[in-house]
Short mmCIF file of C-alpha atoms in Angstrom, two decimals:
data_model
loop_
_atom_site.label_atom_id
_atom_site.label_comp_id
_atom_site.label_asym_id
_atom_site.label_seq_id
_atom_site.Cartn_x
_atom_site.Cartn_y
_atom_site.Cartn_z
CA MET E 1 87.97 109.05 114.49
CA SER E 2 91.58 109.23 113.38
CA GLN E 3 93.12 112.17 111.55
CA THR E 4 93.75 109.89 108.58
CA VAL E 5 90.03 109.10 108.25
CA ASN E 6 89.11 112.79 108.56
CA LEU E 7 91.52 113.73 105.82
CA ARG E 8 90.27 110.97 103.56
CA GLN E 9 86.70 112.10 104.13
CA HIS E 10 87.67 115.65 103.25
CA ALA E 11 89.43 114.33 100.14
CA GLU E 12 86.30 112.40 99.16
CA GLU E 13 84.19 115.54 99.53
CA ALA E 14 86.61 117.46 97.35
CA TRP E 15 86.52 114.75 94.71
CA ASN E 16 82.72 114.94 94.69
CA ALA E 17 82.85 118.75 94.52
CA GLU E 18 81.08 119.04 97.86
CA GLY E 19 83.53 121.64 99.20
CA ASP E 20 86.15 124.08 97.99
CA ALA E 21 89.57 122.45 98.22
CA SER E 22 91.13 124.67 95.58
CA ILE E 23 93.74 127.39 95.59
CA ALA E 24 90.95 129.97 95.19
CA HIS E 25 89.83 129.13 98.72
CA ILE E 26 92.22 130.96 101.04
CA ALA E 27 92.61 128.31 103.70
CA PRO E 28 93.31 129.48 107.25
CA ALA E 29 96.48 128.38 108.95
CA SER E 30 95.95 124.98 110.56
CA ASP E 31 97.21 124.18 114.03
CA ARG E 32 97.37 120.44 113.33
CA VAL E 33 99.29 118.18 111.00
CA LEU E 34 96.99 115.59 109.44
CA GLU E 35 98.21 112.04 108.83
CA VAL E 36 98.43 111.11 105.14
CA ALA E 37 100.26 107.79 105.56
CA ASP E 38 102.66 106.15 107.99
CA GLY E 39 105.30 108.79 108.75
CA VAL E 40 103.76 111.31 106.38
CA GLY E 41 101.66 114.33 107.35
CA LEU E 42 100.06 117.36 105.75
CA LEU E 43 99.73 120.77 107.37
CA PRO E 44 96.92 122.59 105.54
CA GLY E 45 97.08 126.29 104.78
CA PHE E 46 97.59 128.70 101.92
CA GLY E 47 100.59 126.72 100.85
CA ASN E 48 100.47 123.24 102.42
CA VAL E 49 103.49 121.80 104.18
CA ILE E 50 104.06 118.07 103.66
CA THR E 51 105.91 116.48 106.60
CA PHE E 52 107.99 113.31 106.88
CA ARG E 53 109.51 111.61 109.94
CA ASP E 54 111.22 108.47 111.09
CA ASP E 55 112.93 107.76 114.40
CA ASP E 56 115.79 110.17 113.73
CA GLU E 57 114.80 113.16 111.65
CA LEU E 58 112.08 115.41 110.26
CA VAL E 59 111.83 116.52 106.62
CA LEU E 60 109.51 119.04 104.93
CA PHE E 61 108.29 119.37 101.36
CA ASP E 62 107.47 123.09 101.05
CA THR E 63 107.67 125.31 104.11
CA GLY E 64 104.63 127.60 104.03
CA ASN E 65 104.23 131.37 103.96
CA PRO E 66 105.69 134.09 106.24
CA VAL E 67 102.39 135.25 107.71
CA THR E 68 101.60 131.88 109.30
CA ALA E 69 105.17 130.65 109.88
CA GLU E 70 104.92 130.67 113.68
CA ILE E 71 101.58 128.83 113.70
CA SER E 72 102.92 126.27 111.25
CA HIS E 73 106.07 125.79 113.30
CA ALA E 74 104.06 125.09 116.44
CA ALA E 75 101.83 122.59 114.62
CA ILE E 76 104.76 120.75 113.08
CA ARG E 77 106.60 120.66 116.38
CA ALA E 78 103.49 119.14 117.99
CA TRP E 79 103.71 116.40 115.34
CA SER E 80 107.46 115.83 115.74
CA ASP E 81 110.22 117.22 117.92
CA LEU E 82 112.96 115.58 115.84
CA PRO E 83 115.66 117.70 114.19
CA LEU E 84 114.56 119.24 110.90
CA THR E 85 117.38 118.11 108.65
CA ALA E 86 116.06 118.88 105.18
CA ALA E 87 113.39 120.91 103.39
CA PHE E 88 112.44 120.79 99.71
CA TYR E 89 111.03 123.74 97.77
CA SER E 90 108.49 122.72 95.14
CA HIS E 91 109.19 126.12 93.53
CA GLY E 92 110.11 129.63 94.61
CA HIS E 93 106.74 131.29 95.26
CA PHE E 94 106.55 133.04 98.62
CA ASP E 95 103.80 130.79 100.02
CA HIS E 96 106.13 127.78 99.68
CA VAL E 97 109.54 129.08 100.76
CA MET E 98 108.98 131.45 103.67
CA GLY E 99 108.27 129.19 106.63
CA LEU E 100 111.74 128.17 107.81
CA ALA E 101 112.66 131.12 110.02
CA PRO E 102 111.29 129.59 113.27
CA PHE E 103 113.15 126.35 112.56
CA ASP E 104 116.37 128.20 111.76
CA ALA E 105 116.07 129.91 115.14
CA GLU E 106 116.22 126.56 116.93
CA PRO E 107 119.57 125.35 118.30
CA GLY E 108 121.46 122.76 116.32
CA PRO E 109 122.59 122.32 112.72
CA ARG E 110 120.93 124.46 110.08
CA THR E 111 118.32 122.76 107.87
CA GLN E 112 119.53 121.82 104.41
CA VAL E 113 117.28 123.28 101.69
CA ILE E 114 117.01 121.46 98.35
CA ALA E 115 115.50 123.04 95.22
CA GLN E 116 115.67 123.24 91.46
CA GLU E 117 118.52 125.57 90.45
CA ARG E 118 116.32 128.31 88.93
CA VAL E 119 114.90 129.12 92.38
CA ARG E 120 117.99 131.25 93.00
CA ASP E 121 117.31 133.24 89.84
CA ARG E 122 113.73 133.79 91.01
CA PHE E 123 114.87 135.16 94.35
CA GLU E 124 117.22 137.56 92.58
CA ARG E 125 114.37 138.77 90.38
CA TYR E 126 112.11 139.19 93.40
CA ALA E 127 114.68 141.45 95.03
CA LEU E 128 114.92 143.55 91.85
CA THR E 129 111.14 143.90 91.51
CA ALA E 130 110.00 143.97 95.13
CA GLY E 131 107.88 147.09 94.66
CA TYR E 132 106.13 145.73 91.58
CA ASN E 133 105.45 142.37 93.23
CA ALA E 134 104.01 144.10 96.27
CA VAL E 135 101.59 146.08 94.09
CA ILE E 136 100.40 143.19 91.94
CA ASN E 137 99.89 140.85 94.88
CA GLN E 138 98.02 143.55 96.80
CA ARG E 139 95.75 143.83 93.78
CA GLN E 140 95.41 140.09 93.16
CA PHE E 141 94.62 139.13 96.75
CA GLN E 142 93.03 142.42 97.86
CA ILE E 143 95.56 142.90 100.70
CA PRO E 144 96.40 146.64 100.73
CA ASP E 145 99.31 146.47 103.18
CA LEU E 146 101.04 143.38 101.75
CA GLN E 147 104.84 143.79 101.68
CA TRP E 148 107.27 141.94 99.42
CA ALA E 149 110.44 140.43 100.80
CA THR E 150 113.86 141.21 99.38
CA GLU E 151 115.74 138.49 101.28
CA TYR E 152 115.05 134.76 100.99
CA ARG E 153 116.22 131.49 102.51
CA GLN E 154 118.46 130.32 99.72
CA PRO E 155 118.73 126.64 98.77
CA ASP E 156 121.88 124.85 99.92
CA VAL E 157 121.68 122.12 97.28
CA THR E 158 120.23 122.48 93.79
CA PHE E 159 119.65 120.21 90.83
CA ARG E 160 119.02 120.85 87.14
CA ASP E 161 117.07 117.93 85.66
CA ALA E 162 116.67 115.23 88.32
CA MET E 163 117.96 114.16 91.72
CA THR E 164 117.29 111.38 94.21
CA VAL E 165 117.52 112.11 97.94
CA THR E 166 117.06 109.67 100.82
CA ARG E 167 116.05 111.25 104.13
CA ALA E 168 113.94 110.24 107.15
CA GLY E 169 113.66 106.73 105.72
CA PHE E 170 112.05 107.93 102.48
CA THR E 171 113.36 108.06 98.93
CA PHE E 172 112.54 111.30 97.11
CA ASP E 173 112.87 111.10 93.32
CA LEU E 174 112.90 114.72 92.15
CA PHE E 175 112.56 116.02 88.61
CA HIS E 176 112.39 119.48 87.10
CA ALA E 177 109.17 120.69 85.49
CA GLU E 178 107.98 123.91 83.86
CA GLY E 179 104.39 124.96 84.40
CA GLU E 180 103.21 127.74 86.67
CA THR E 181 106.91 128.51 87.10
CA ASP E 182 110.19 127.61 85.42
CA ASP E 183 111.72 126.29 88.66
CA ALA E 184 109.32 123.52 89.74
CA ALA E 185 110.54 120.38 91.52
CA VAL E 186 108.11 117.45 91.45
CA ALA E 187 108.80 114.63 93.89
CA TYR E 188 107.82 110.97 93.91
CA VAL E 189 108.24 109.15 97.23
CA ARG E 190 108.75 105.49 96.44
CA GLU E 191 107.85 103.99 99.82
CA HIS E 192 104.21 105.18 99.67
CA ARG E 193 103.88 105.69 95.89
CA LEU E 194 103.28 109.30 96.88
CA LEU E 195 103.36 112.09 94.30
CA LEU E 196 104.16 115.64 95.41
CA PRO E 197 103.24 117.94 92.49
CA GLY E 198 103.63 121.29 94.25
CA ASP E 199 101.48 123.74 92.28
CA MET E 200 101.38 121.58 89.15
CA PHE E 201 97.92 120.59 90.40
CA ILE E 202 95.75 123.05 92.37
CA TRP E 203 92.22 121.56 92.20
CA LEU E 204 91.34 124.14 89.51
CA ALA E 205 92.26 125.04 85.95
CA PRO E 206 96.03 125.53 85.90
CA ASN E 207 97.40 128.91 86.95
CA CYS E 208 98.92 129.28 83.53
CA GLY E 209 97.94 132.72 82.27
CA ASN E 210 98.13 135.03 85.28
CA PRO E 211 97.95 138.48 83.64
CA GLN E 212 100.19 140.22 86.16
CA LYS E 213 102.96 137.63 86.51
CA VAL E 214 105.91 136.44 84.47
CA GLN E 215 105.83 133.79 81.76
CA ARG E 216 103.96 130.53 82.35
CA PHE E 217 104.50 127.33 80.33
CA PRO E 218 101.25 125.64 79.18
CA ARG E 219 102.77 123.18 76.71
CA GLU E 220 105.56 122.11 79.05
CA TRP E 221 103.03 121.84 81.88
CA ALA E 222 101.02 119.29 79.90
CA ILE E 223 104.16 117.28 79.16
CA ALA E 224 105.04 117.20 82.87
CA LEU E 225 101.51 116.13 83.81
CA ARG E 226 101.70 113.15 81.46
CA ARG E 227 105.06 112.21 82.97
CA MET E 228 103.55 112.41 86.46
CA ALA E 229 100.59 110.26 85.37
CA SER E 230 102.98 107.53 84.19
CA LEU E 231 104.40 107.06 87.70
CA GLY E 232 101.39 105.13 89.00
CA ALA E 233 101.11 107.09 92.26
CA GLU E 234 98.58 105.86 94.84
CA ILE E 235 98.51 109.16 96.76
CA MET E 236 98.96 112.70 95.45
CA ALA E 237 99.46 115.50 97.97
CA PRO E 238 99.44 118.89 96.24
CA SER E 239 100.72 122.06 97.85
CA HIS E 240 97.20 123.55 97.76
CA GLY E 241 94.08 121.63 98.70
CA VAL E 242 93.60 118.09 99.96
CA PRO E 243 95.31 114.92 98.74
CA ILE E 244 93.86 112.55 96.16
CA PHE E 245 93.82 108.87 97.09
CA GLY E 246 93.71 106.15 94.45
CA ALA E 247 95.78 105.57 91.32
CA ASP E 248 92.79 105.80 88.96
CA ARG E 249 91.72 109.20 90.25
CA ILE E 250 95.25 110.57 90.17
CA GLU E 251 95.77 109.40 86.62
CA GLN E 252 92.42 110.90 85.60
CA VAL E 253 93.07 114.40 86.95
CA LEU E 254 96.59 114.53 85.57
CA LEU E 255 95.69 113.30 82.09
CA GLU E 256 92.54 115.40 81.82
CA THR E 257 94.39 118.51 82.95
CA ALA E 258 97.05 117.75 80.34
CA GLU E 259 94.37 117.31 77.67
CA TRP E 260 92.71 120.60 78.71
CA LEU E 261 95.99 122.48 78.36
CA GLU E 262 96.98 120.74 75.14
CA SER E 263 93.71 121.74 73.50
CA ILE E 264 94.25 125.42 74.30
CA VAL E 265 97.86 125.23 73.13
CA GLU E 266 96.98 123.50 69.86
CA GLN E 267 94.12 125.86 69.01
CA THR E 268 96.21 128.93 69.78
CA LEU E 269 99.23 127.80 67.79
CA GLU E 270 97.09 126.78 64.83
CA MET E 271 95.61 130.28 64.62
CA MET E 272 98.98 131.95 65.20
CA ASN E 273 100.50 129.88 62.42
CA ALA E 274 97.67 130.97 60.13
CA GLY E 275 98.44 134.63 60.82
CA ALA E 276 95.50 135.46 63.08
CA ARG E 277 95.56 138.48 65.36
CA LEU E 278 95.63 138.01 69.11
CA ASP E 279 92.18 139.59 69.43
CA ASP E 280 90.68 136.96 67.15
CA ILE E 281 92.45 134.10 68.90
CA VAL E 282 91.25 135.19 72.33
CA ALA E 283 87.69 135.41 71.00
CA THR E 284 87.87 131.95 69.41
CA VAL E 285 89.83 129.51 71.57
CA ARG E 286 87.85 127.48 74.09
CA PRO E 287 88.83 124.52 76.32
CA PRO E 288 87.35 121.08 75.57
CA ALA E 289 83.61 121.08 76.19
CA HIS E 290 83.58 117.49 77.49
CA LEU E 291 85.78 118.57 80.43
CA ALA E 292 83.68 121.58 81.39
CA SER E 293 81.99 119.76 84.28
CA ARG E 294 85.26 118.84 86.02
CA SER E 295 85.48 120.82 89.26
CA TYR E 296 89.28 120.57 89.19
CA LEU E 297 89.31 122.39 85.84
CA ALA E 298 86.97 125.23 86.83
CA PRO E 299 88.36 128.69 85.90
CA LYS E 300 88.04 130.13 89.40
CA TYR E 301 91.65 131.22 89.83
CA ASP E 302 93.03 131.66 86.32
CA GLU E 303 91.09 131.32 83.06
CA PRO E 304 91.51 130.17 79.46
CA GLU E 305 91.65 133.55 77.73
CA PHE E 306 94.55 134.56 79.96
CA ILE E 307 96.34 131.34 78.99
CA VAL E 308 95.87 132.24 75.31
CA ARG E 309 97.49 135.63 75.92
CA ASN E 310 100.34 133.94 77.77
CA LEU E 311 100.89 131.57 74.86
CA TRP E 312 101.01 134.55 72.48
CA ARG E 313 103.65 136.15 74.71
CA ARG E 314 105.61 132.88 74.80
CA TYR E 315 105.60 132.26 71.06
CA GLY E 316 104.75 135.56 69.40
CA GLY E 317 106.17 138.56 71.23
CA TRP E 318 104.26 141.61 72.41
CA TYR E 319 102.89 142.88 69.07
CA ASP E 320 99.30 141.65 68.86
CA GLY E 321 98.82 141.89 65.09
CA ASN E 322 96.94 145.21 65.11
CA PRO E 323 99.21 147.75 63.35
CA ALA E 324 97.51 150.66 65.12
CA ARG E 325 98.89 149.30 68.39
CA LEU E 326 102.48 148.95 67.19
CA LYS E 327 103.28 152.60 67.96
CA PRO E 328 99.98 153.95 69.30
CA ALA E 329 98.97 157.24 70.80
CA THR E 330 98.78 157.15 74.58
CA ASP E 331 95.58 155.84 76.13
CA ALA E 332 94.83 159.33 77.44
CA GLU E 333 95.28 160.94 73.99
CA LEU E 334 92.96 158.41 72.39
CA ALA E 335 90.41 158.86 75.17
CA ARG E 336 90.37 162.65 74.79
CA SER E 337 89.88 162.35 71.02
CA VAL E 338 86.98 159.90 71.36
CA ALA E 339 85.40 161.98 74.12
CA ALA E 340 85.60 165.09 71.97
CA MET E 341 83.85 163.31 69.09
CA ALA E 342 81.19 161.94 71.46
CA GLY E 343 80.44 165.33 72.98
CA GLY E 344 82.44 165.04 76.19
CA ALA E 345 83.76 162.52 78.69
CA ARG E 346 80.47 162.45 80.57
CA VAL E 347 78.68 161.28 77.42
CA VAL E 348 81.17 158.42 77.22
CA ALA E 349 80.57 157.58 80.88
CA ASP E 350 76.79 157.65 80.37
CA GLU E 351 77.17 155.21 77.48
CA ALA E 352 79.26 152.97 79.73
CA LEU E 353 76.46 152.92 82.30
CA ARG E 354 73.89 152.17 79.59
CA LEU E 355 75.98 149.23 78.38
CA LEU E 356 76.36 148.05 81.97
CA LYS E 357 72.57 148.05 82.35
CA ASP E 358 72.29 146.06 79.11
CA GLY E 359 74.79 143.49 80.38
CA ASP E 360 77.71 144.34 78.05
CA LEU E 361 80.29 144.50 80.81
CA ARG E 362 83.36 144.28 78.58
CA LEU E 363 82.50 147.29 76.45
CA ALA E 364 81.14 149.16 79.47
CA ALA E 365 84.49 148.81 81.21
CA GLN E 366 86.40 150.05 78.17
CA LEU E 367 84.25 153.15 77.88
CA ALA E 368 84.27 153.87 81.61
CA GLU E 369 88.04 153.64 81.57
CA MET E 370 88.20 155.89 78.52
CA ALA E 371 85.98 158.51 80.17
CA THR E 372 88.22 158.86 83.23
CA GLN E 373 91.35 158.90 81.08
CA ALA E 374 89.88 161.73 79.03
CA ASP E 375 89.17 163.79 82.15
CA PRO E 376 90.82 162.16 85.19
CA ASP E 377 90.00 165.04 87.54
CA ASP E 378 86.22 164.84 87.06
CA ALA E 379 85.14 163.04 90.22
CA ASP E 380 81.69 162.23 88.83
CA LEU E 381 83.27 160.13 86.10
CA HIS E 382 84.89 158.02 88.80
CA VAL E 383 81.45 157.26 90.20
CA ALA E 384 80.57 155.61 86.89
CA ARG E 385 83.94 153.86 86.66
CA ALA E 386 83.59 152.48 90.19
CA GLU E 387 80.09 151.19 89.42
CA VAL E 388 81.19 149.47 86.23
CA TYR E 389 84.25 147.80 87.73
CA ALA E 390 82.39 146.73 90.86
CA ALA E 391 79.86 145.01 88.62
CA ARG E 392 82.65 143.37 86.62
CA ALA E 393 84.28 142.07 89.79
CA GLU E 394 80.98 140.65 90.98
CA ALA E 395 80.32 138.93 87.65
CA GLU E 396 83.75 137.36 87.15
CA GLU E 397 84.57 133.81 88.18
CA SER E 398 88.37 133.88 88.35
CA LEU E 399 90.23 135.33 91.29
CA MET E 400 92.64 137.03 88.86
CA ALA E 401 89.91 139.05 87.16
CA LYS E 402 88.03 139.76 90.38
CA GLY E 403 91.18 141.18 91.96
CA VAL E 404 91.98 143.56 89.10
CA TYR E 405 88.42 144.84 88.76
CA ALA E 406 87.80 145.21 92.49
CA TRP E 407 91.04 147.16 92.79
CA ALA E 408 90.00 149.47 89.94
CA ALA E 409 86.63 150.08 91.61
CA SER E 410 88.40 150.98 94.86
CA GLU E 411 90.67 153.43 93.03
CA SER E 412 87.69 155.31 91.64
CA ARG E 413 85.71 155.24 94.88
CA ALA E 414 88.62 157.06 96.49
CA ARG E 415 88.33 159.80 93.83
CA ALA E 416 84.52 159.99 93.64
CA PRO E 417 82.58 162.75 95.43
CA GLN E 418 82.24 161.99 99.10
CA GLU E 419 78.87 162.33 100.76
CA SER E 420 78.61 165.07 103.32
CA PRO E 421 78.61 163.83 106.95
CA ASP E 422 75.30 165.65 107.39
CA ALA E 423 73.70 164.13 104.32
CA GLY E 424 70.57 162.11 104.77
#
């Protein structure tokens, strides 16, 4: 059976929700490029690499991540030994721009990198906030020793709004989009009616509210999706997950994802314009019920309430409408006051555990957090905090929430009383 048939079968399974093709599934590095179409391949991984070749040159759309760069290089070189003349960045996230080092080490002319112009600004920001990005990505992906780079393979050629490039016998029509990032480059390859959306489609609800990352762009994302849907692509190869084959399916996922985002945007802005507080908006806004069954809109990576908060940040600033939080006491001061009224931090922790047993995980987490803030050196309180956050991590669907809560549970386990080696 050919690689093309295997990939199409995998794509069919993903369409029928028979397997996890989404960004939430951390795909292992592949050692084989799969054929998408004549002269076009896809190297699966956490950050796919889309490959193009003719008789003279090799071109990449996205380059992969630094951890698997050597494996990816070997797989691509098994697919083609032609000179790598050009590489496109779909955007500046590390899992898309960190795979060129083995190619740059080869003899011959250096690969030309093409990207939207804001990628350079992103790399500058990454260098300024390397420590912060290391911490938040350790927490999000549960990788304690993850390091954050301060040097990046800069683009050689950039564009602002649109650009057409012809390489390896293919015509790449590029246009700028804002969505998960402000520096996205979407490509349409005319010869195969092939759409390359980067992370504008990830087989899940859009990563548009990530609580630990910089501004996302829900409204602009929907606009870009509708523009992509108008192209009439026959194949769509995202930078995470398997391709989608068929114009009808591509149009469906793009337009329904746009509708899903637009609904959240419209509801949020309507309540903001009416003077509602952020708390009330988060508690009220819901995505369209008729799209709830779509596997490619499942909130397994990001989730709607985070998108609402991101919209508030985009359009409303950091003040959430509660005057007590404009210039509040510190969290620790508030926690000590509440604990004193309750009869001590352990009483607060006991109430957190009672709420946990009753299934009120949100309030349980707030009280468990308050208890340890009131008396951070009481190791027994950390036992309760670890139990509550472990339960929250287990109950959550999105990778974002799971990562934060699992990390919090680990923090408290490290401070909880340790069993004696002779115990038991």
